[in-house]
């Protein structure tokens, strides 16, 4: 049950785009379309931003988008805004268990 | 308003037991799978356990299997996590969350978390 691999940090200036990767294996990310992304601000509970690789829950801006290629999923945040600064976590179904990534701290410069 | 409210956290000695509760409101609790996720302060998220809507299927992370038991009472709109043989490594904020699509798919509603500290 190894965690998914995310870069510890990412950054971009307001208005720019940034992409965060989430690398798993053929037993988790590569095997199922149950990849999700969560945003967490300090002291707050996580918030679902993307589910089933590409779908956005109601209320999530379309600046957030998800994709997957092979064993790697990605979250792209376009038109960066100051309020996007937070920790982001990916997760994937892995056959009876769920794996999270280690998290990526997104900094808006 | 759709919400989840955890309770039951606190300080417990190593080897001790604790039961967490998660009260649901604002939605048909019995229609949803539910899950527990924990987070050591300042660290990442770790999935702990999940249960299907009827309570007949349960799932555990290797780190807690055999020590933790997830259950639910749909008549009381409440999810539980019975924790035993607690270790220092179980110290974390414990969140309950709703799983709207399928077990272990995605978690759309989260509680505010309850802190569990395992220490002598």
PDB file of C-alpha atoms in Angstrom, chain B residues 49-111:
ATOM      1  CA  UNK B  49     -11.541   2.615   6.561  1.00  0.00           C
ATOM      2  CA  UNK B  50     -14.756   2.560   4.554  1.00  0.00           C
ATOM      3  CA  UNK B  51     -18.208   1.016   4.731  1.00  0.00           C
ATOM      4  CA  UNK B  52     -20.927   0.608   2.149  1.00  0.00           C
ATOM      5  CA  UNK B  53     -24.363   2.150   2.494  1.00  0.00           C
ATOM      6  CA  UNK B  54     -25.971  -0.870   4.108  1.00  0.00           C
ATOM      7  CA  UNK B  55     -23.080  -1.644   6.403  1.00  0.00           C
ATOM      8  CA  UNK B  56     -22.536  -5.123   5.042  1.00  0.00           C
ATOM      9  CA  UNK B  57     -19.161  -4.459   3.416  1.00  0.00           C
ATOM     10  CA  UNK B  58     -16.184  -2.934   5.186  1.00  0.00           C
ATOM     11  CA  UNK B  59     -12.688  -2.032   4.070  1.00  0.00           C
ATOM     12  CA  UNK B  60      -9.514  -1.250   6.014  1.00  0.00           C
ATOM     13  CA  UNK B  61      -6.018   0.064   5.458  1.00  0.00           C
ATOM     14  CA  UNK B  62      -3.339  -2.456   6.408  1.00  0.00           C
ATOM     15  CA  UNK B  63      -2.142  -0.086   9.137  1.00  0.00           C
ATOM     16  CA  UNK B  64      -5.384  -0.464  11.113  1.00  0.00           C
ATOM     17  CA  UNK B  65      -6.822  -3.816  10.026  1.00  0.00           C
ATOM     18  CA  UNK B  66      -7.493  -5.995  13.041  1.00  0.00           C
ATOM     19  CA  UNK B  67      -7.406  -3.041  15.440  1.00  0.00           C
ATOM     20  CA  UNK B  68     -10.106  -0.704  14.104  1.00  0.00           C
ATOM     21  CA  UNK B  69     -13.730  -1.527  13.320  1.00  0.00           C
ATOM     22  CA  UNK B  70     -15.983   0.652  11.199  1.00  0.00           C
ATOM     23  CA  UNK B  71     -19.745   0.441  11.604  1.00  0.00           C
ATOM     24  CA  UNK B  72     -22.861   2.500  11.074  1.00  0.00           C
ATOM     25  CA  UNK B  73     -26.364   2.879  12.482  1.00  0.00           C
ATOM     26  CA  UNK B  74     -28.575   4.102   9.673  1.00  0.00           C
ATOM     27  CA  UNK B  75     -31.497   4.581  12.084  1.00  0.00           C
ATOM     28  CA  UNK B  76     -29.359   7.117  13.966  1.00  0.00           C
ATOM     29  CA  UNK B  77     -27.628   8.613  10.904  1.00  0.00           C
ATOM     30  CA  UNK B  78     -24.311   7.888  12.560  1.00  0.00           C
ATOM     31  CA  UNK B  79     -21.003   6.403  11.489  1.00  0.00           C
ATOM     32  CA  UNK B  80     -18.570   4.913  13.999  1.00  0.00           C
ATOM     33  CA  UNK B  81     -14.934   3.974  14.235  1.00  0.00           C
ATOM     34  CA  UNK B  82     -14.003   1.715  17.131  1.00  0.00           C
ATOM     35  CA  UNK B  83     -10.273   1.951  17.704  1.00  0.00           C
ATOM     36  CA  UNK B  84      -8.372  -0.458  19.935  1.00  0.00           C
ATOM     37  CA  UNK B  85      -4.742  -1.339  20.667  1.00  0.00           C
ATOM     38  CA  UNK B  86      -3.955   2.269  19.922  1.00  0.00           C
ATOM     39  CA  UNK B  87      -0.387   3.287  19.152  1.00  0.00           C
ATOM     40  CA  UNK B  88       1.444   6.598  19.065  1.00  0.00           C
ATOM     41  CA  UNK B  89       1.327   6.384  15.276  1.00  0.00           C
ATOM     42  CA  UNK B  90      -2.474   6.580  15.386  1.00  0.00           C
ATOM     43  CA  UNK B  91      -2.253  10.151  16.668  1.00  0.00           C
ATOM     44  CA  UNK B  92      -4.007  12.290  14.057  1.00  0.00           C
ATOM     45  CA  UNK B  93      -7.061  14.305  13.154  1.00  0.00           C
ATOM     46  CA  UNK B  94      -9.760  11.866  12.068  1.00  0.00           C
ATOM     47  CA  UNK B  95     -12.226  12.975   9.409  1.00  0.00           C
ATOM     48  CA  UNK B  96     -15.376  11.222   8.297  1.00  0.00           C
ATOM     49  CA  UNK B  97     -16.481  11.780   4.727  1.00  0.00           C
ATOM     50  CA  UNK B  98     -19.327  10.882   2.395  1.00  0.00           C
ATOM     51  CA  UNK B  99     -18.718   8.701  -0.646  1.00  0.00           C
ATOM     52  CA  UNK B 100     -21.439   9.583  -3.163  1.00  0.00           C
ATOM     53  CA  UNK B 101     -20.674   7.367  -6.120  1.00  0.00           C
ATOM     54  CA  UNK B 102     -19.364   4.077  -4.877  1.00  0.00           C
ATOM     55  CA  UNK B 103     -17.222   2.762  -2.104  1.00  0.00           C
ATOM     56  CA  UNK B 104     -13.768   4.345  -2.272  1.00  0.00           C
ATOM     57  CA  UNK B 105     -14.561   6.550  -5.253  1.00  0.00           C
ATOM     58  CA  UNK B 106     -14.504  10.163  -4.086  1.00  0.00           C
ATOM     59  CA  UNK B 107     -15.458  12.023  -0.920  1.00  0.00           C
ATOM     60  CA  UNK B 108     -17.656  15.048  -1.439  1.00  0.00           C
ATOM     61  CA  UNK B 109     -18.649  16.045   2.089  1.00  0.00           C
ATOM     62  CA  UNK B 110     -16.188  16.093   5.012  1.00  0.00           C
ATOM     63  CA  UNK B 111     -16.585  16.725   8.697  1.00  0.00           C
TER      64      UNK B 111
END
